[in-house]
mmCIF file of C-alpha atoms in Angstrom:
data_model
loop_
_atom_site.group_PDB
_atom_site.id
_atom_site.type_symbol
_atom_site.label_atom_id
_atom_site.label_comp_id
_atom_site.label_asym_id
_atom_site.label_seq_id
_atom_site.Cartn_x
_atom_site.Cartn_y
_atom_site.Cartn_z
ATOM 1 C CA LYS A 1 -2.001 -16.908 -2.883
ATOM 2 C CA GLN A 2 -2.637 -14.409 -0.296
ATOM 3 C CA GLU A 3 -5.508 -12.974 0.121
ATOM 4 C CA VAL A 4 -6.131 -9.485 2.117
ATOM 5 C CA THR A 5 -8.684 -8.350 3.354
ATOM 6 C CA GLN A 6 -10.605 -5.534 5.782
ATOM 7 C CA ILE A 7 -13.369 -4.726 6.753
ATOM 8 C CA PRO A 8 -15.770 -2.163 7.517
ATOM 9 C CA ALA A 9 -14.606 -0.744 4.238
ATOM 10 C CA ALA A 10 -15.947 2.216 4.878
ATOM 11 C CA LEU A 11 -15.926 3.602 9.118
ATOM 12 C CA SER A 12 -17.555 7.217 10.742
ATOM 13 C CA VAL A 13 -16.698 8.427 13.913
ATOM 14 C CA PRO A 14 -16.908 11.215 16.170
ATOM 15 C CA GLU A 15 -13.469 12.473 16.854
ATOM 16 C CA GLY A 16 -13.326 11.244 20.394
ATOM 17 C CA GLU A 17 -14.286 7.712 20.491
ATOM 18 C CA ASN A 18 -12.101 4.786 20.290
ATOM 19 C CA LEU A 19 -12.388 2.452 17.688
ATOM 20 C CA VAL A 20 -10.450 -0.707 16.105
ATOM 21 C CA LEU A 21 -10.178 -1.431 12.060
ATOM 22 C CA ASN A 22 -9.644 -5.020 11.191
ATOM 23 C CA CYS A 23 -7.302 -6.856 8.816
ATOM 24 C CA SER A 24 -6.994 -11.035 7.650
ATOM 25 C CA PHE A 25 -5.500 -12.780 5.687
ATOM 26 C CA THR A 26 -5.734 -16.470 4.244
ATOM 27 C CA ASP A 27 -1.715 -17.632 4.606
ATOM 28 C CA SER A 28 -0.902 -17.688 7.632
ATOM 29 C CA ALA A 29 3.270 -18.078 6.727
ATOM 30 C CA ILE A 30 3.686 -13.693 7.480
ATOM 31 C CA TYR A 31 7.120 -12.032 7.567
ATOM 32 C CA ASN A 32 5.387 -9.251 8.997
ATOM 33 C CA LEU A 33 2.050 -7.114 8.153
ATOM 34 C CA GLN A 34 2.155 -3.786 8.476
ATOM 35 C CA TRP A 35 -0.501 -1.105 8.560
ATOM 36 C CA PHE A 36 -0.521 1.946 6.501
ATOM 37 C CA ARG A 37 -2.083 5.244 6.138
ATOM 38 C CA GLN A 38 -2.791 6.808 2.873
ATOM 39 C CA ASP A 39 -4.874 10.477 2.103
ATOM 40 C CA PRO A 40 -6.132 12.092 -1.307
ATOM 41 C CA GLY A 41 -3.517 11.863 -3.998
ATOM 42 C CA LYS A 42 -0.212 11.053 -1.461
ATOM 43 C CA GLY A 43 1.896 7.956 -1.329
ATOM 44 C CA LEU A 44 1.334 5.537 1.356
ATOM 45 C CA THR A 45 2.952 6.181 5.323
ATOM 46 C CA SER A 46 3.862 3.270 7.452
ATOM 47 C CA LEU A 47 2.803 3.575 10.847
ATOM 48 C CA LEU A 48 3.036 0.258 12.415
ATOM 49 C CA LEU A 49 5.364 -2.667 11.534
ATOM 50 C CA ILE A 50 4.715 -6.429 13.361
ATOM 51 C CA GLN A 51 7.261 -8.957 12.877
ATOM 52 C CA SER A 52 5.702 -12.592 12.625
ATOM 53 C CA SER A 53 7.468 -13.534 16.004
ATOM 54 C CA GLN A 54 5.526 -10.009 17.836
ATOM 55 C CA ARG A 55 1.991 -9.794 18.832
ATOM 56 C CA GLU A 56 1.725 -6.025 18.519
ATOM 57 C CA GLN A 57 3.326 -2.534 18.199
ATOM 58 C CA THR A 58 1.949 0.212 19.626
ATOM 59 C CA SER A 59 2.887 4.344 18.191
ATOM 60 C CA GLY A 60 1.403 6.824 20.170
ATOM 61 C CA ARG A 61 -3.077 6.919 19.477
ATOM 62 C CA LEU A 62 -2.105 3.327 17.947
ATOM 63 C CA ASN A 63 -1.263 0.055 18.582
ATOM 64 C CA ALA A 64 -1.748 -2.535 15.939
ATOM 65 C CA SER A 65 -2.044 -6.684 17.516
ATOM 66 C CA LEU A 66 -1.761 -9.617 14.947
ATOM 67 C CA ASP A 67 -2.664 -13.033 15.638
ATOM 68 C CA LYS A 68 -1.200 -14.630 13.317
ATOM 69 C CA SER A 69 -2.341 -18.330 13.877
ATOM 70 C CA SER A 70 -6.865 -16.891 12.767
ATOM 71 C CA GLY A 71 -5.021 -14.680 10.284
ATOM 72 C CA ARG A 72 -5.994 -11.251 12.037
ATOM 73 C CA SER A 73 -4.926 -8.353 12.781
ATOM 74 C CA THR A 74 -5.626 -5.148 13.982
ATOM 75 C CA LEU A 75 -5.621 -2.052 14.483
ATOM 76 C CA TYR A 76 -6.457 0.439 17.832
ATOM 77 C CA ILE A 77 -6.511 4.150 17.413
ATOM 78 C CA ALA A 78 -7.386 5.774 20.741
ATOM 79 C CA ALA A 79 -8.818 8.752 21.325
ATOM 80 C CA SER A 80 -9.699 10.371 17.428
ATOM 81 C CA GLN A 81 -8.891 13.094 15.703
ATOM 82 C CA PRO A 82 -10.320 14.576 12.198
ATOM 83 C CA GLY A 83 -7.032 15.026 11.307
ATOM 84 C CA ASP A 84 -6.711 10.635 11.543
ATOM 85 C CA SER A 85 -9.394 10.980 8.623
ATOM 86 C CA ALA A 86 -7.728 9.044 6.315
ATOM 87 C CA THR A 87 -7.996 5.710 4.208
ATOM 88 C CA TYR A 88 -6.283 3.245 6.315
ATOM 89 C CA LEU A 89 -4.596 0.008 4.311
ATOM 90 C CA CYS A 90 -2.682 -3.175 6.027
ATOM 91 C CA ALA A 91 -0.192 -5.265 4.292
ATOM 92 C CA ALA A 92 1.361 -8.798 4.814
ATOM 93 C CA GLU A 93 4.910 -9.278 3.573
ATOM 94 C CA ASN A 94 5.214 -13.085 2.716
ATOM 95 C CA SER A 95 8.299 -13.944 0.880
ATOM 96 C CA GLY A 96 11.239 -11.687 3.379
ATOM 97 C CA GLY A 97 13.697 -9.633 2.060
ATOM 98 C CA TYR A 98 12.151 -8.531 -0.879
ATOM 99 C CA GLN A 99 9.443 -7.292 0.226
ATOM 100 C CA LYS A 100 6.274 -8.357 -2.730
ATOM 101 C CA VAL A 101 3.779 -7.087 -0.445
ATOM 102 C CA THR A 102 -0.549 -7.817 -0.584
ATOM 103 C CA PHE A 103 -2.313 -4.693 0.219
ATOM 104 C CA GLY A 104 -5.743 -5.481 2.147
ATOM 105 C CA THR A 105 -8.649 -3.514 0.251
ATOM 106 C CA GLY A 106 -8.692 -1.114 3.048
ATOM 107 C CA THR A 107 -10.508 1.112 5.849
ATOM 108 C CA LYS A 108 -11.587 4.812 4.688
ATOM 109 C CA LEU A 109 -12.385 6.257 8.097
ATOM 110 C CA GLN A 110 -13.785 10.162 8.667
ATOM 111 C CA VAL A 111 -13.235 11.327 11.976
ATOM 112 C CA ILE A 112 -17.308 13.983 12.537
ATOM 113 C CA PRO A 113 -15.708 16.742 14.663
ATOM 114 C CA GLU B 1 13.024 13.420 6.993
ATOM 115 C CA PRO B 2 14.224 10.986 4.892
ATOM 116 C CA GLU B 3 11.816 10.903 1.199
ATOM 117 C CA VAL B 4 10.485 9.131 -1.738
ATOM 118 C CA THR B 5 10.416 11.546 -4.365
ATOM 119 C CA GLN B 6 8.300 10.884 -8.006
ATOM 120 C CA THR B 7 8.310 12.433 -10.641
ATOM 121 C CA PRO B 8 5.720 14.059 -12.576
ATOM 122 C CA SER B 9 3.197 13.953 -10.342
ATOM 123 C CA HIS B 10 0.807 13.163 -13.437
ATOM 124 C CA GLN B 11 1.571 12.722 -16.415
ATOM 125 C CA VAL B 12 -1.500 12.276 -19.725
ATOM 126 C CA THR B 13 0.052 10.173 -23.263
ATOM 127 C CA GLN B 14 -1.688 9.017 -25.803
ATOM 128 C CA MET B 15 -2.287 4.939 -25.883
ATOM 129 C CA GLY B 16 0.933 3.076 -26.808
ATOM 130 C CA GLN B 17 3.134 5.994 -26.595
ATOM 131 C CA GLU B 18 6.059 5.262 -24.055
ATOM 132 C CA VAL B 19 6.162 7.001 -20.252
ATOM 133 C CA ILE B 20 9.115 7.305 -17.806
ATOM 134 C CA LEU B 21 8.437 7.264 -14.678
ATOM 135 C CA ARG B 22 11.212 9.090 -12.269
ATOM 136 C CA CYS B 23 11.525 8.373 -8.406
ATOM 137 C CA VAL B 24 14.765 8.693 -5.964
ATOM 138 C CA PRO B 25 15.262 6.557 -3.357
ATOM 139 C CA ILE B 26 16.059 6.967 0.627
ATOM 140 C CA SER B 27 19.626 7.049 -0.230
ATOM 141 C CA ASN B 28 21.564 4.103 1.649
ATOM 142 C CA HIS B 29 17.794 2.075 0.478
ATOM 143 C CA LEU B 30 19.034 -0.625 -1.376
ATOM 144 C CA TYR B 31 16.064 -2.671 -2.065
ATOM 145 C CA PHE B 32 13.388 -0.810 -3.995
ATOM 146 C CA TYR B 33 9.970 -1.409 -5.144
ATOM 147 C CA TRP B 34 6.779 0.182 -7.720
ATOM 148 C CA TYR B 35 3.479 -0.586 -7.181
ATOM 149 C CA ARG B 36 0.083 0.387 -9.192
ATOM 150 C CA GLN B 37 -3.397 1.274 -7.598
ATOM 151 C CA ILE B 38 -6.066 1.629 -10.143
ATOM 152 C CA LEU B 39 -8.477 4.050 -8.936
ATOM 153 C CA GLY B 40 -10.839 2.889 -6.745
ATOM 154 C CA GLN B 41 -8.640 -0.780 -6.661
ATOM 155 C CA LYS B 42 -6.053 -2.118 -4.060
ATOM 156 C CA VAL B 43 -2.244 -1.186 -4.395
ATOM 157 C CA GLU B 44 -0.717 -4.010 -6.495
ATOM 158 C CA PHE B 45 3.031 -5.075 -6.094
ATOM 159 C CA LEU B 46 4.572 -4.607 -9.560
ATOM 160 C CA VAL B 47 8.695 -5.666 -9.789
ATOM 161 C CA SER B 48 11.199 -5.451 -6.343
ATOM 162 C CA PHE B 49 14.752 -3.936 -7.684
ATOM 163 C CA TYR B 50 17.549 -5.306 -5.774
ATOM 164 C CA ASN B 51 21.519 -4.789 -6.235
ATOM 165 C CA ASN B 52 20.408 -3.973 -9.973
ATOM 166 C CA GLU B 53 18.269 -6.524 -11.404
ATOM 167 C CA ILE B 54 15.463 -7.662 -10.805
ATOM 168 C CA SER B 55 14.654 -10.246 -7.980
ATOM 169 C CA GLU B 56 11.109 -10.610 -8.211
ATOM 170 C CA LYS B 57 8.005 -9.546 -10.803
ATOM 171 C CA SER B 58 4.126 -9.631 -10.695
ATOM 172 C CA GLU B 59 1.932 -11.208 -13.556
ATOM 173 C CA ILE B 60 1.418 -8.000 -14.027
ATOM 174 C CA PHE B 61 4.757 -7.357 -14.957
ATOM 175 C CA ASP B 62 5.659 -7.881 -18.829
ATOM 176 C CA ASP B 63 7.220 -7.257 -21.231
ATOM 177 C CA GLN B 64 5.585 -3.973 -21.926
ATOM 178 C CA PHE B 65 7.922 -3.144 -17.933
ATOM 179 C CA SER B 66 10.433 -1.901 -18.265
ATOM 180 C CA VAL B 67 12.919 -0.888 -14.445
ATOM 181 C CA GLU B 68 16.407 0.836 -14.841
ATOM 182 C CA ARG B 69 18.535 2.195 -12.064
ATOM 183 C CA PRO B 70 21.351 4.628 -14.736
ATOM 184 C CA ASP B 71 22.900 6.209 -12.057
ATOM 185 C CA GLY B 72 22.933 5.291 -8.752
ATOM 186 C CA SER B 73 20.188 7.481 -7.140
ATOM 187 C CA ASN B 74 16.943 7.343 -9.704
ATOM 188 C CA PHE B 75 14.927 4.597 -10.141
ATOM 189 C CA THR B 76 12.658 4.465 -13.275
ATOM 190 C CA LEU B 77 9.210 2.780 -14.590
ATOM 191 C CA LYS B 78 9.849 2.436 -18.678
ATOM 192 C CA ILE B 79 5.982 1.199 -19.849
ATOM 193 C CA ARG B 80 7.014 0.769 -23.303
ATOM 194 C CA SER B 81 3.421 1.031 -25.510
ATOM 195 C CA THR B 82 0.691 2.425 -22.406
ATOM 196 C CA LYS B 83 -3.112 0.483 -22.274
ATOM 197 C CA LEU B 84 -6.047 2.427 -21.843
ATOM 198 C CA GLU B 85 -5.891 0.246 -18.266
ATOM 199 C CA ASP B 86 -2.631 1.276 -17.838
ATOM 200 C CA SER B 87 -3.823 4.251 -15.722
ATOM 201 C CA ALA B 88 -3.801 3.912 -12.675
ATOM 202 C CA MET B 89 -1.241 5.558 -9.401
ATOM 203 C CA TYR B 90 1.639 3.906 -9.228
ATOM 204 C CA PHE B 91 4.141 4.114 -6.599
ATOM 205 C CA CYS B 92 7.425 4.128 -5.687
ATOM 206 C CA ALA B 93 8.802 2.587 -2.126
ATOM 207 C CA SER B 94 12.315 1.729 -1.264
ATOM 208 C CA SER B 95 13.233 0.129 1.870
ATOM 209 C CA GLY B 96 16.781 -1.433 3.958
ATOM 210 C CA PRO B 97 19.518 0.075 4.520
ATOM 211 C CA GLY B 98 20.989 -3.504 4.138
ATOM 212 C CA SER B 99 21.510 -4.633 7.256
ATOM 213 C CA GLY B 100 20.169 -8.526 6.814
ATOM 214 C CA LEU B 101 16.362 -9.589 7.313
ATOM 215 C CA PHE B 102 15.685 -10.124 10.883
ATOM 216 C CA ASP B 103 16.414 -6.404 11.131
ATOM 217 C CA ALA B 104 12.207 -4.239 12.307
ATOM 218 C CA GLY B 105 13.663 -1.276 10.303
ATOM 219 C CA ALA B 106 15.221 -2.215 7.648
ATOM 220 C CA ASN B 107 12.250 -3.695 6.827
ATOM 221 C CA VAL B 108 9.542 -0.629 6.242
ATOM 222 C CA LEU B 109 8.866 0.579 2.775
ATOM 223 C CA THR B 110 8.931 3.782 2.352
ATOM 224 C CA PHE B 111 6.199 5.084 -0.438
ATOM 225 C CA GLY B 112 6.619 7.886 -2.160
ATOM 226 C CA ALA B 113 3.209 10.896 -3.542
ATOM 227 C CA GLY B 114 3.175 8.470 -6.614
ATOM 228 C CA SER B 115 2.453 9.448 -10.190
ATOM 229 C CA ARG B 116 -0.576 9.439 -11.775
ATOM 230 C CA LEU B 117 -0.590 8.112 -15.369
ATOM 231 C CA THR B 118 -3.152 9.034 -17.084
ATOM 232 C CA VAL B 119 -3.587 7.259 -20.622
ATOM 233 C CA LEU B 120 -6.422 8.728 -23.556
#
């Protein structure tokens, strides 16, 4: 059974700092890994998806990496802004096709102006 | 940008009552899902739906739960007799224009804003 863990659970940084969020998963036979953002009272917004054959994906100030062999993914946020404050979730898909994804515990990020 | 819409945004119900949560997925998507998040806990998979039938369900999705796509646009989750522990945020999601398992674009899950269910 896939278990996904995120460290740290909460993070507070000053505006402008670069930061790294960590995600680990126990079953390395994943189909893909997605990073989501969750704002209070709102849904989940997909940020980046990394297929199992890929090592990283980039979108703007975000860069996600995937190391299947070690069961780890990181989300790097460059030049953080107060608008980046949210909870970040990683989710691993094992089944393929029907996307039963297993979510991590989340990292609550606060960027202080 | 296309979005998944959910109604109601918040529903309060008495224990034992039936509840129907509604979702309108993105129009060209073929895969539909329900997830839930109990306050302070992880987002959990409930059920996936494809080609008018359940393709996978979790152990949470017992006989109290059912899903339906009644009219080709709506996707509903019914809880037959609500329990206190059913209080959670329920998220609908959809994906895939059906172009194949190896199309990265087809695998991005688009979530709705959620329906908060409070069972008293």
